Short mmCIF file of C-alpha atoms and ligand atoms in Angstrom, two decimals:
data_model
loop_
_atom_site.label_atom_id
_atom_site.label_comp_id
_atom_site.label_asym_id
_atom_site.label_seq_id
_atom_site.Cartn_x
_atom_site.Cartn_y
_atom_site.Cartn_z
CA MET A 1 133.01 -100.97 22.46
CA GLN A 2 134.44 -97.47 23.07
CA THR A 3 136.28 -96.08 20.04
CA PHE A 4 139.47 -94.03 20.03
CA ALA A 5 140.92 -91.56 17.57
CA HIS A 6 144.11 -89.66 16.88
CA LEU A 7 144.10 -85.92 17.60
CA ILE A 8 145.46 -84.17 14.51
CA ASP A 9 145.13 -80.44 13.83
CA GLY A 10 142.32 -80.03 16.36
CA LYS A 11 140.23 -82.88 14.92
CA LEU A 12 139.61 -86.41 16.16
CA VAL A 13 140.73 -88.59 13.26
CA PRO A 14 139.64 -92.25 13.27
CA GLY A 15 142.40 -94.68 12.37
CA SER A 16 142.56 -96.40 9.02
CA ARG A 17 144.10 -99.44 10.74
CA HIS A 18 144.07 -100.69 14.34
CA PHE A 19 145.76 -102.95 16.85
CA ASP A 20 144.40 -104.64 19.96
CA VAL A 21 144.95 -103.28 23.44
CA ILE A 22 145.19 -106.05 26.05
CA ASP A 23 143.83 -105.88 29.59
CA PRO A 24 146.78 -107.28 31.59
CA ALA A 25 144.41 -108.50 34.31
CA THR A 26 142.79 -110.91 31.83
CA GLY A 27 145.37 -111.24 29.05
CA SER A 28 142.58 -110.54 26.53
CA PRO A 29 141.95 -107.61 24.19
CA PHE A 30 139.41 -105.10 25.43
CA ALA A 31 139.71 -102.25 22.92
CA ALA A 32 141.25 -101.31 19.59
CA CYS A 33 143.77 -98.52 19.13
CA PRO A 34 144.20 -96.57 15.90
CA ASP A 35 147.66 -97.19 14.46
CA ALA A 36 149.01 -94.06 12.76
CA THR A 37 150.24 -94.24 9.19
CA ARG A 38 153.06 -92.19 7.76
CA ALA A 39 150.42 -89.86 6.30
CA ASP A 40 148.96 -89.35 9.80
CA VAL A 41 152.43 -88.51 11.14
CA ASP A 42 153.01 -86.06 8.29
CA ALA A 43 149.61 -84.42 8.89
CA ALA A 44 150.29 -84.07 12.63
CA MET A 45 153.76 -82.63 12.03
CA ALA A 46 152.46 -80.18 9.42
CA ALA A 47 149.72 -79.03 11.79
CA ALA A 48 152.20 -78.57 14.66
CA ALA A 49 154.57 -76.62 12.41
CA ARG A 50 151.73 -74.37 11.16
CA ALA A 51 150.49 -73.67 14.67
CA PHE A 52 153.95 -72.89 16.04
CA PRO A 53 154.59 -69.23 15.10
CA GLY A 54 151.32 -67.83 16.46
CA TRP A 55 151.50 -70.01 19.58
CA ALA A 56 155.10 -69.00 20.24
CA ARG A 57 154.11 -65.32 20.19
CA ASP A 58 151.18 -65.45 22.60
CA GLU A 59 152.23 -66.21 26.18
CA THR A 60 148.91 -65.03 27.60
CA LEU A 61 147.02 -67.51 25.43
CA ARG A 62 149.40 -70.31 26.41
CA ARG A 63 148.98 -69.70 30.13
CA ARG A 64 145.19 -69.50 29.78
CA THR A 65 145.22 -72.70 27.72
CA LEU A 66 147.35 -74.54 30.30
CA ALA A 67 144.87 -73.57 33.02
CA HIS A 68 141.97 -74.81 30.86
CA MET A 69 143.85 -78.05 30.19
CA SER A 70 144.16 -78.58 33.92
CA GLU A 71 140.40 -78.19 34.34
CA ALA A 72 139.55 -80.32 31.30
CA LEU A 73 141.78 -83.19 32.38
CA GLY A 74 140.68 -82.96 36.02
CA ALA A 75 137.04 -83.16 34.89
CA LYS A 76 137.77 -86.45 33.09
CA ALA A 77 139.88 -88.00 35.88
CA GLU A 78 137.31 -90.72 36.61
CA GLU A 79 136.86 -91.80 33.01
CA ILE A 80 140.54 -91.60 31.98
CA GLY A 81 141.64 -93.16 35.28
CA ARG A 82 139.43 -96.18 34.59
CA LEU A 83 140.90 -96.62 31.12
CA LEU A 84 144.39 -96.29 32.57
CA CYS A 85 143.59 -98.94 35.18
CA GLN A 86 142.32 -101.30 32.50
CA GLU A 87 145.13 -100.89 30.00
CA GLN A 88 148.01 -100.50 32.48
CA GLY A 89 146.84 -102.75 35.29
CA LYS A 90 147.44 -100.47 38.28
CA PRO A 91 144.85 -100.17 41.08
CA LEU A 92 141.99 -97.85 40.17
CA ALA A 93 142.67 -95.37 43.01
CA GLN A 94 146.29 -95.03 41.84
CA ALA A 95 145.13 -94.55 38.26
CA HIS A 96 142.76 -91.75 39.33
CA ALA A 97 145.55 -90.19 41.39
CA GLU A 98 147.87 -90.26 38.38
CA VAL A 99 145.36 -88.39 36.22
CA GLN A 100 144.55 -85.89 38.96
CA GLY A 101 148.26 -85.31 39.63
CA ALA A 102 148.80 -84.75 35.92
CA ALA A 103 145.94 -82.22 35.83
CA ARG A 104 147.63 -80.28 38.65
CA VAL A 105 150.87 -80.19 36.66
CA PHE A 106 149.13 -78.25 33.86
CA GLN A 107 148.04 -75.64 36.41
CA LEU A 108 151.52 -75.53 37.94
CA TYR A 109 152.99 -74.63 34.55
CA ALA A 110 150.21 -72.14 33.86
CA ASP A 111 151.54 -70.22 36.87
CA GLN A 112 155.28 -70.87 36.48
CA PRO A 113 157.39 -67.84 35.52
CA ILE A 114 159.59 -68.00 32.43
CA PRO A 115 162.92 -66.67 33.72
CA ARG A 116 164.39 -63.67 31.93
CA ASP A 117 167.84 -63.23 33.43
CA VAL A 118 169.77 -59.98 33.32
CA LEU A 119 173.36 -61.25 33.22
CA ARG A 120 175.09 -57.90 33.18
CA GLU A 121 173.91 -54.30 33.45
CA ASP A 122 176.44 -51.48 33.67
CA GLU A 123 177.60 -48.35 31.87
CA LYS A 124 178.85 -50.43 28.91
CA CYS A 125 176.04 -52.86 28.16
CA ARG A 126 172.97 -54.76 29.18
CA VAL A 127 173.08 -58.53 28.67
CA THR A 128 169.83 -60.49 28.91
CA LEU A 129 169.17 -64.19 28.60
CA VAL A 130 165.98 -64.89 26.69
CA ARG A 131 164.20 -68.26 26.53
CA ARG A 132 162.89 -69.00 23.04
CA PRO A 133 160.89 -72.05 22.01
CA LEU A 134 162.43 -74.62 19.72
CA GLY A 135 159.45 -75.53 17.54
CA VAL A 136 157.75 -78.88 17.06
CA THR A 137 158.42 -81.30 19.93
CA ALA A 138 158.03 -85.07 19.59
CA ALA A 139 156.91 -86.51 22.93
CA ILE A 140 157.22 -90.30 23.23
CA THR A 141 156.25 -92.19 26.38
CA PRO A 142 156.35 -95.67 27.99
CA TRP A 143 153.61 -97.79 29.59
CA ASN A 144 154.13 -97.48 33.34
CA TYR A 145 152.79 -93.94 34.06
CA PRO A 146 151.52 -92.96 30.62
CA VAL A 147 149.35 -89.99 31.58
CA TYR A 148 151.70 -88.30 34.02
CA THR A 149 154.78 -88.92 31.85
CA LEU A 150 153.12 -87.28 28.88
CA VAL A 151 151.83 -84.27 30.79
CA VAL A 152 155.27 -83.44 32.23
CA LYS A 153 156.41 -83.13 28.62
CA ILE A 154 153.45 -81.25 27.15
CA ALA A 155 153.15 -78.68 29.98
CA PRO A 156 156.70 -77.21 29.91
CA ALA A 157 156.81 -77.49 26.10
CA PHE A 158 153.62 -75.42 25.93
CA LEU A 159 154.59 -72.85 28.55
CA VAL A 160 157.58 -71.67 26.52
CA GLY A 161 155.75 -71.86 23.18
CA ASN A 162 156.55 -75.19 21.51
CA THR A 163 153.93 -77.29 19.77
CA VAL A 164 153.71 -81.04 20.39
CA VAL A 165 153.15 -84.30 18.55
CA ALA A 166 152.77 -87.05 21.15
CA LYS A 167 152.84 -90.82 20.91
CA PRO A 168 152.13 -93.11 23.87
CA SER A 169 153.28 -96.72 24.20
CA PRO A 170 151.27 -99.24 22.14
CA PHE A 171 150.68 -101.12 25.43
CA THR A 172 148.90 -98.15 27.07
CA PRO A 173 147.73 -95.79 24.32
CA LEU A 174 144.08 -95.30 25.24
CA SER A 175 144.43 -93.04 28.28
CA SER A 176 146.63 -90.67 26.21
CA LEU A 177 144.19 -90.70 23.28
CA ALA A 178 141.31 -90.05 25.70
CA MET A 179 143.35 -87.20 27.19
CA GLY A 180 143.90 -85.83 23.68
CA ALA A 181 140.15 -85.94 23.05
CA ALA A 182 139.44 -84.15 26.34
CA LEU A 183 142.06 -81.47 25.66
CA ALA A 184 140.98 -80.98 22.02
CA GLU A 185 138.19 -78.76 23.30
CA VAL A 186 140.57 -76.30 24.95
CA VAL A 187 143.81 -76.26 22.92
CA PRO A 188 144.20 -74.28 19.68
CA ALA A 189 144.23 -76.55 16.61
CA GLY A 190 147.62 -78.06 15.83
CA THR A 191 149.35 -77.11 19.08
CA LEU A 192 148.76 -80.59 20.52
CA ASN A 193 148.53 -83.71 18.35
CA VAL A 194 148.28 -87.22 19.79
CA LEU A 195 148.86 -90.33 17.68
CA GLY A 196 148.23 -93.96 18.56
CA GLY A 197 150.90 -96.19 17.15
CA SER A 198 153.54 -98.84 17.28
CA ASP A 199 157.28 -98.43 17.82
CA GLU A 200 157.62 -97.77 14.08
CA VAL A 201 155.50 -94.62 14.44
CA GLY A 202 157.94 -93.39 17.10
CA ALA A 203 160.81 -93.93 14.69
CA TRP A 204 159.01 -91.99 11.93
CA MET A 205 158.46 -89.15 14.37
CA THR A 206 162.05 -88.92 15.58
CA ALA A 207 163.34 -88.89 11.99
CA HIS A 208 160.79 -86.31 10.83
CA PRO A 209 162.27 -83.06 9.49
CA ALA A 210 159.63 -80.89 11.19
CA VAL A 211 160.76 -81.96 14.66
CA ARG A 212 163.24 -79.72 16.47
CA ARG A 213 163.12 -81.43 19.83
CA ILE A 214 162.53 -84.95 21.10
CA SER A 215 161.40 -85.58 24.65
CA PHE A 216 161.56 -89.31 25.30
CA THR A 217 160.90 -91.54 28.27
CA GLY A 218 161.52 -95.25 27.89
CA SER A 219 164.20 -97.90 27.75
CA VAL A 220 167.94 -97.50 27.24
CA PRO A 221 168.02 -99.36 23.88
CA THR A 222 165.30 -97.14 22.43
CA GLY A 223 166.97 -94.05 23.88
CA LYS A 224 170.14 -94.93 21.98
CA LYS A 225 168.20 -95.39 18.73
CA ILE A 226 166.58 -92.00 19.25
CA MET A 227 169.91 -90.30 19.79
CA HIS A 228 171.10 -91.80 16.50
CA ALA A 229 167.93 -90.67 14.74
CA ALA A 230 168.36 -87.13 16.11
CA ALA A 231 172.01 -86.81 15.14
CA ASP A 232 171.70 -86.10 11.42
CA ASP A 233 169.46 -83.11 11.97
CA LEU A 234 170.95 -82.17 15.38
CA LYS A 235 167.53 -82.29 16.97
CA ARG A 236 167.63 -81.55 20.69
CA VAL A 237 166.93 -84.59 22.87
CA THR A 238 165.99 -85.29 26.44
CA LEU A 239 166.14 -88.97 27.31
CA GLU A 240 164.61 -90.26 30.55
CA LEU A 241 165.68 -93.89 30.49
CA GLY A 242 165.79 -96.99 32.61
CA GLY A 243 167.34 -97.50 36.02
CA ASN A 244 168.72 -100.24 38.21
CA ASP A 245 168.46 -98.38 41.50
CA PRO A 246 170.46 -99.68 44.44
CA ALA A 247 169.34 -99.20 48.04
CA ILE A 248 171.98 -99.59 50.75
CA VAL A 249 170.76 -100.43 54.25
CA LEU A 250 173.20 -99.67 57.09
CA PRO A 251 173.37 -101.80 60.26
CA ASP A 252 171.85 -99.15 62.56
CA VAL A 253 168.29 -99.26 61.11
CA ASP A 254 165.18 -100.59 62.83
CA PRO A 255 164.30 -103.51 60.52
CA ALA A 256 160.59 -103.51 61.35
CA ALA A 257 160.28 -99.79 60.59
CA VAL A 258 162.37 -99.80 57.44
CA ALA A 259 161.25 -103.01 55.73
CA PRO A 260 157.76 -101.82 54.63
CA LYS A 261 159.31 -98.66 53.15
CA LEU A 262 161.86 -100.75 51.27
CA PHE A 263 159.10 -103.08 50.10
CA TRP A 264 157.04 -100.26 48.60
CA GLY A 265 160.19 -98.63 47.23
CA ALA A 266 160.70 -101.79 45.21
CA PHE A 267 157.19 -103.02 44.43
CA THR A 268 155.00 -99.93 43.92
CA ASN A 269 153.19 -100.27 40.57
CA SER A 270 154.35 -103.90 40.62
CA GLY A 271 157.96 -102.77 40.30
CA GLN A 272 157.28 -101.01 37.00
CA VAL A 273 158.78 -97.70 38.03
CA CYS A 274 161.99 -96.36 36.51
CA VAL A 275 163.17 -95.34 39.98
CA ALA A 276 162.03 -98.40 41.92
CA ILE A 277 164.58 -100.11 44.17
CA LYS A 278 165.94 -102.85 41.92
CA ARG A 279 168.94 -104.06 43.94
CA LEU A 280 168.85 -104.18 47.72
CA TYR A 281 172.16 -104.24 49.63
CA VAL A 282 171.66 -104.99 53.34
CA HIS A 283 174.35 -105.01 56.02
CA GLU A 284 174.83 -108.54 57.35
CA ASP A 285 173.94 -107.47 60.94
CA VAL A 286 170.35 -106.70 59.89
CA TYR A 287 170.10 -108.96 56.83
CA ARG A 288 167.99 -111.74 58.40
CA PRO A 289 165.40 -109.48 60.12
CA ILE A 290 165.07 -107.23 57.04
CA LEU A 291 164.64 -110.22 54.73
CA GLY A 292 162.07 -111.75 57.08
CA ALA A 293 160.07 -108.52 57.33
CA LEU A 294 160.19 -108.02 53.54
CA ALA A 295 158.94 -111.57 53.02
CA ASP A 296 156.04 -110.85 55.43
CA CYS A 297 155.13 -107.77 53.39
CA ALA A 298 155.24 -109.85 50.19
CA ARG A 299 152.98 -112.56 51.65
CA GLN A 300 150.45 -110.06 52.98
CA VAL A 301 150.10 -107.79 49.96
CA LYS A 302 146.95 -108.17 47.88
CA MET A 303 147.65 -108.66 44.19
CA GLY A 304 144.72 -108.59 41.81
CA SER A 305 142.91 -106.76 39.05
CA GLY A 306 143.17 -103.01 39.43
CA LEU A 307 139.36 -102.88 39.33
CA GLU A 308 139.02 -105.01 42.51
CA PRO A 309 138.66 -102.56 45.40
CA ASP A 310 141.22 -104.10 47.79
CA THR A 311 143.99 -104.58 45.21
CA GLN A 312 147.36 -103.15 46.20
CA LEU A 313 149.43 -104.52 43.31
CA GLY A 314 148.16 -105.10 39.80
CA PRO A 315 149.52 -107.39 37.10
CA ILE A 316 152.65 -106.85 35.03
CA ASN A 317 151.58 -104.68 32.12
CA ASN A 318 152.30 -106.89 29.13
CA ARG A 319 153.24 -110.41 28.09
CA PRO A 320 156.86 -109.70 27.00
CA GLN A 321 157.56 -108.01 30.34
CA PHE A 322 155.76 -110.78 32.28
CA GLU A 323 157.91 -113.36 30.50
CA ARG A 324 161.05 -111.31 31.09
CA VAL A 325 160.52 -111.15 34.86
CA GLN A 326 159.97 -114.92 34.95
CA ALA A 327 163.08 -115.48 32.82
CA LEU A 328 165.21 -113.34 35.16
CA VAL A 329 164.05 -115.30 38.22
CA GLU A 330 164.64 -118.63 36.45
CA ASP A 331 168.12 -117.44 35.44
CA ALA A 332 168.83 -116.48 39.06
CA ARG A 333 167.74 -119.96 40.20
CA ARG A 334 170.05 -121.54 37.64
CA HIS A 335 172.90 -119.45 39.03
CA GLY A 336 172.43 -120.62 42.60
CA GLY A 337 169.80 -118.09 43.72
CA THR A 338 167.14 -118.99 46.29
CA VAL A 339 163.59 -117.74 45.97
CA VAL A 340 162.45 -116.79 49.47
CA VAL A 341 158.91 -115.84 48.51
CA GLY A 342 157.02 -115.72 45.20
CA GLY A 343 158.77 -117.12 42.18
CA GLU A 344 155.78 -118.55 40.25
CA PRO A 345 153.02 -116.75 38.31
CA LEU A 346 149.64 -116.71 40.03
CA PRO A 347 147.32 -119.48 38.78
CA ARG A 348 144.85 -117.17 37.06
CA PRO A 349 144.52 -115.52 33.65
CA GLY A 350 146.44 -112.30 33.12
CA TYR A 351 150.03 -111.38 33.82
CA PHE A 352 150.20 -111.81 37.59
CA TYR A 353 153.65 -112.45 39.06
CA PRO A 354 153.75 -112.01 42.84
CA PRO A 355 156.41 -110.01 44.70
CA THR A 356 159.48 -112.24 44.64
CA LEU A 357 162.60 -112.00 46.82
CA VAL A 358 165.77 -113.70 45.63
CA THR A 359 168.90 -114.31 47.71
CA GLY A 360 172.24 -115.89 46.90
CA VAL A 361 172.85 -113.80 43.78
CA GLY A 362 175.26 -110.97 43.03
CA GLU A 363 177.08 -109.24 40.22
CA GLY A 364 177.22 -111.33 37.06
CA VAL A 365 173.64 -112.59 37.47
CA ARG A 366 171.09 -110.96 35.18
CA LEU A 367 168.59 -110.15 37.94
CA VAL A 368 171.28 -107.99 39.58
CA ASP A 369 172.95 -106.57 36.47
CA GLU A 370 169.85 -105.79 34.38
CA GLU A 371 166.75 -103.71 34.95
CA GLN A 372 163.97 -106.17 35.89
CA PHE A 373 161.12 -103.60 35.84
CA GLY A 374 158.76 -105.96 37.64
CA THR A 375 158.00 -107.88 40.79
CA ALA A 376 161.37 -109.50 41.56
CA LEU A 377 164.06 -108.13 43.87
CA PRO A 378 167.55 -109.44 44.66
CA VAL A 379 168.49 -108.99 48.35
CA ILE A 380 172.27 -108.96 48.74
CA PRO A 381 174.20 -108.97 52.05
CA TYR A 382 177.34 -106.88 52.53
CA ARG A 383 179.89 -106.37 55.29
CA ASP A 384 181.71 -103.20 54.26
CA VAL A 385 179.79 -100.13 53.09
CA ASP A 386 182.55 -99.10 50.66
CA ASP A 387 182.19 -102.48 49.01
CA ALA A 388 178.38 -102.05 48.84
CA LEU A 389 178.87 -98.61 47.27
CA ALA A 390 181.33 -100.00 44.75
CA GLN A 391 178.83 -102.71 43.74
CA ALA A 392 176.01 -100.17 43.62
CA ASN A 393 177.99 -97.92 41.26
CA ARG A 394 179.43 -100.66 39.06
CA THR A 395 176.70 -100.36 36.41
CA HIS A 396 175.85 -98.38 33.30
CA TYR A 397 172.67 -97.21 35.04
CA GLY A 398 172.51 -94.06 37.16
CA LEU A 399 168.90 -93.03 37.72
CA GLY A 400 168.25 -93.23 41.47
CA GLY A 401 169.59 -94.78 44.65
CA SER A 402 169.07 -94.62 48.39
CA VAL A 403 170.78 -95.04 51.76
CA TRP A 404 168.93 -96.15 54.88
CA THR A 405 170.31 -95.26 58.34
CA ARG A 406 169.51 -93.53 61.64
CA ASP A 407 172.61 -91.40 61.12
CA VAL A 408 171.28 -88.89 58.63
CA ARG A 409 174.57 -87.01 58.17
CA ARG A 410 176.41 -90.22 57.33
CA GLY A 411 173.53 -91.23 55.09
CA GLU A 412 173.88 -88.00 53.12
CA GLU A 413 177.64 -88.48 52.79
CA ILE A 414 177.12 -91.94 51.36
CA ALA A 415 174.23 -90.74 49.16
CA GLU A 416 176.55 -88.17 47.57
CA ARG A 417 178.87 -91.00 46.55
CA LEU A 418 176.10 -92.84 44.69
CA GLU A 419 176.42 -92.26 40.93
CA CYS A 420 172.81 -91.38 40.15
CA GLY A 421 170.59 -88.42 39.30
CA THR A 422 168.60 -88.65 42.55
CA ALA A 423 170.02 -90.07 45.77
CA TRP A 424 167.61 -90.37 48.69
CA VAL A 425 168.18 -90.91 52.40
CA ASN A 426 165.59 -92.98 54.30
CA GLN A 427 163.17 -92.84 51.40
CA HIS A 428 163.06 -93.81 47.74
CA MET A 429 161.04 -92.70 44.73
CA GLN A 430 160.03 -89.31 46.19
CA LEU A 431 159.71 -87.04 43.16
CA GLY A 432 157.99 -83.76 42.48
CA PRO A 433 157.24 -81.56 39.49
CA THR A 434 159.52 -78.77 40.75
CA ILE A 435 162.51 -81.01 41.54
CA PRO A 436 164.89 -81.76 38.65
CA PHE A 437 164.77 -85.40 37.60
CA GLY A 438 166.96 -87.41 35.28
CA GLY A 439 169.70 -89.95 35.00
CA MET A 440 173.48 -90.12 35.05
CA LYS A 441 175.33 -92.48 32.68
CA TRP A 442 172.97 -94.60 30.51
CA SER A 443 169.92 -93.59 32.53
CA GLY A 444 169.46 -90.42 30.58
CA VAL A 445 170.42 -87.19 28.96
CA GLY A 446 169.05 -83.93 30.35
CA ARG A 447 166.62 -83.19 33.16
CA GLU A 448 162.88 -82.76 33.50
CA ASN A 449 161.02 -80.48 35.94
CA GLY A 450 161.52 -77.05 37.43
CA HIS A 451 163.42 -74.32 35.61
CA TRP A 452 166.12 -76.88 34.70
CA GLY A 453 163.54 -78.90 32.77
CA LEU A 454 162.04 -75.77 31.24
CA ASP A 455 165.41 -74.80 29.77
CA GLU A 456 165.47 -78.10 27.87
CA PHE A 457 162.46 -76.90 25.88
CA CYS A 458 164.16 -73.60 24.99
CA GLU A 459 166.94 -72.12 23.01
CA LEU A 460 168.83 -69.79 25.32
CA GLN A 461 169.40 -66.56 23.44
CA VAL A 462 171.71 -63.79 24.64
CA VAL A 463 170.63 -60.26 23.80
CA ASN A 464 173.63 -58.01 24.35
CA THR A 465 172.93 -54.28 23.97
CA ALA A 466 175.62 -51.61 23.99
CA ARG A 467 174.91 -48.42 25.97
CA VAL A 468 174.92 -45.45 23.63
P1 NAD B 501 160.43 -98.61 25.18
O1 NAD B 501 161.72 -97.91 25.00
O2 NAD B 501 160.25 -99.96 24.62
O3 NAD B 501 159.23 -97.74 24.57
C1 NAD B 501 158.99 -96.42 24.96
C2 NAD B 501 158.31 -95.67 23.82
O4 NAD B 501 159.20 -95.59 22.72
C3 NAD B 501 157.05 -96.35 23.28
O5 NAD B 501 156.11 -95.35 22.99
C4 NAD B 501 157.56 -97.02 22.01
O6 NAD B 501 156.54 -97.24 21.06
C5 NAD B 501 158.55 -96.00 21.51
N1 NAD B 501 159.57 -96.54 20.63
C6 NAD B 501 160.05 -97.80 20.52
N2 NAD B 501 161.02 -97.88 19.58
C7 NAD B 501 161.17 -96.63 19.10
C8 NAD B 501 162.05 -96.06 18.12
N3 NAD B 501 162.95 -96.79 17.47
N4 NAD B 501 161.96 -94.74 17.89
C9 NAD B 501 161.09 -93.96 18.58
N5 NAD B 501 160.22 -94.45 19.48
C10 NAD B 501 160.27 -95.77 19.75
O7 NAD B 501 160.17 -98.58 26.76
P2 NAD B 501 158.98 -99.27 27.56
O8 NAD B 501 159.22 -100.74 27.60
O9 NAD B 501 157.68 -98.76 27.05
O10 NAD B 501 159.16 -98.65 29.01
C11 NAD B 501 159.93 -99.21 30.02
C12 NAD B 501 161.25 -98.49 30.15
O11 NAD B 501 161.04 -97.11 30.37
C13 NAD B 501 162.04 -98.97 31.36
O12 NAD B 501 163.39 -99.10 31.01
C14 NAD B 501 161.88 -97.84 32.35
O13 NAD B 501 162.87 -97.75 33.33
C15 NAD B 501 161.85 -96.66 31.45
N6 NAD B 501 161.26 -95.50 32.10
C16 NAD B 501 162.06 -94.43 32.41
C17 NAD B 501 161.53 -93.33 33.08
C18 NAD B 501 162.38 -92.14 33.43
O14 NAD B 501 161.81 -91.08 33.65
N7 NAD B 501 163.68 -92.24 33.48
C19 NAD B 501 160.18 -93.32 33.43
C20 NAD B 501 159.40 -94.43 33.12
C21 NAD B 501 159.95 -95.50 32.45
#
C-alpha cells in the first residue's frame, strides 16, 4: 500500500496516527492518511514563521520557485490525478485535467505582476501603494476539487511573499499530500507545509497564534466557525463558501439546445461543485420540453467508477453526503414532490446516486432551500420573471446564478439583478484564474483570483513622501 506523509519544514514526516481514506466507488478503505497532532501543527507553523522573513524579501526566488512548482506538479499529473480519481470519485480524465490546470496556475502566478500603484505624484508629494505579505497563511480546503482549490491559495500567497500551512479535507487528503511531496523538491524548507488531518486539525490551525491569514474554502457552517476563531486575533480571512445557485430559463430558448448545457451546469462532478445549478426555474411555456430533454440527458449519462474509461459521472464523494442527498429527495417526496428520473441509489457498492430531477417542490422544501451538493435538482416552473427573480434571491446564499435566453441584452439586465458573486448569461460555472470569484451574503467573504484575489494576501501600505 502506498504511504503518505505530512510535509513539515521541507521534510516528509510520517504520521504518528492515521485514518482510513475511502474509495467512494467501492465504499471501502484503500489507503491510510496521517492525522496531524497538535505537535505537528506547531512544528509546521514554526517552520512557516521561520521561513517567512527571507521568503518575503526575495521576489526573484519566489517567481523562480512558482515556475518550478508548475513543472513539478505537471510532471506528476498522471500519478496525482489517479489518486484524486480514487479518493474523490471523479472520472480519471477530469482528475488529470484538474491537476494539469492547477500546474498552469503556478506558472500564471510566476508571471503575474505585483501592482505598485502611484496614487499621486506632484510638486508636493509622491504617494505609492505597496503590497506587503501578511505572514503565515492557513489554507484549508474541501473535497470536491482538492488540488485546484489548494493551488489557487498557495500560488497567490507565494507570489506576494507569504508562507503556507495547508490542510486538505479528510475525505480527499492524499492528492494534496502527494502534491506536497512533489513540491518538496522545489520549494525552500518551511515555505509550504501540508498536513493531513481531521476537522479538529483545521480548528487548531485557525486558532494558532502564528497565523496571520486564513484562506478557506468549504461549507457555510465551517466558514462561520472560522470567522469566530479569527476574531480574537483579527486574523485576515477569505471565505469561499457554499452556494444554492439559481438558473432562470426564459420562454424564448430552444429547449433542445439549452437542456444539455443546463444538465451539465447542474450535474458536473456529480453536482459537487460550489457553483453548480442547484435550483432551476423554467418559464411555463418551455417547462415540459426542457424537463423532458433534461430527463433524457439523465437517462443517457454513464455513471460509474472514475477509473472506468466511459464514466461521465462518478459517485458522491462520501457517505454523509450520499445520505444527505437521499434524505433531501425523500423529504421532497414527503412534501408532495415527484421524482421524474433517478431517486434511488444504484444497486452496487459505493456511493452512487444517479442524476435525479424533482418537480412539484418550491420554497419551504429543503431540496430548494438548502445546498444539496449532489445529484438531485429541483425543476420549478414560473410565469413571471420578476417572481422567479424574487424566489432566486430569497436565500442566504449568493455564489452564482444564470439566465438563459436568446435576448442577450435582456439576459444581462436580469443577470445584474441576481444577488450573487458571478451571474452568467447562457452558461454556468465558467470560471478562470484571472476572473475574480467569490460569494455575496453567506456564500463568502472576499474574492479569489486576479489582482483582486492577490490583494487579499497583502497588507496595502501607503508610502507618502514629501517633496523637499
Ligand atoms: P467543510 O466545511 O465540512 O470542510 C472544509 C474543510 O474545513 C475541511 O478541510 C475540514 O476538515 C475543515 N474544517 C472543518 N471544520 C473546521 C473547523 N472548525 N475549523 C477549521 N477547519 C475546519 O466543507 P466540505 O463538506 O468539505 O465541502 C463542501 C462545501 O464546500 C460545500 O458547501 C461547497 O459549496 C463548498 N465549496 C465552496 C467553494 C467556493 O469556492 N465557494 C468551492 C468548493 C466547495
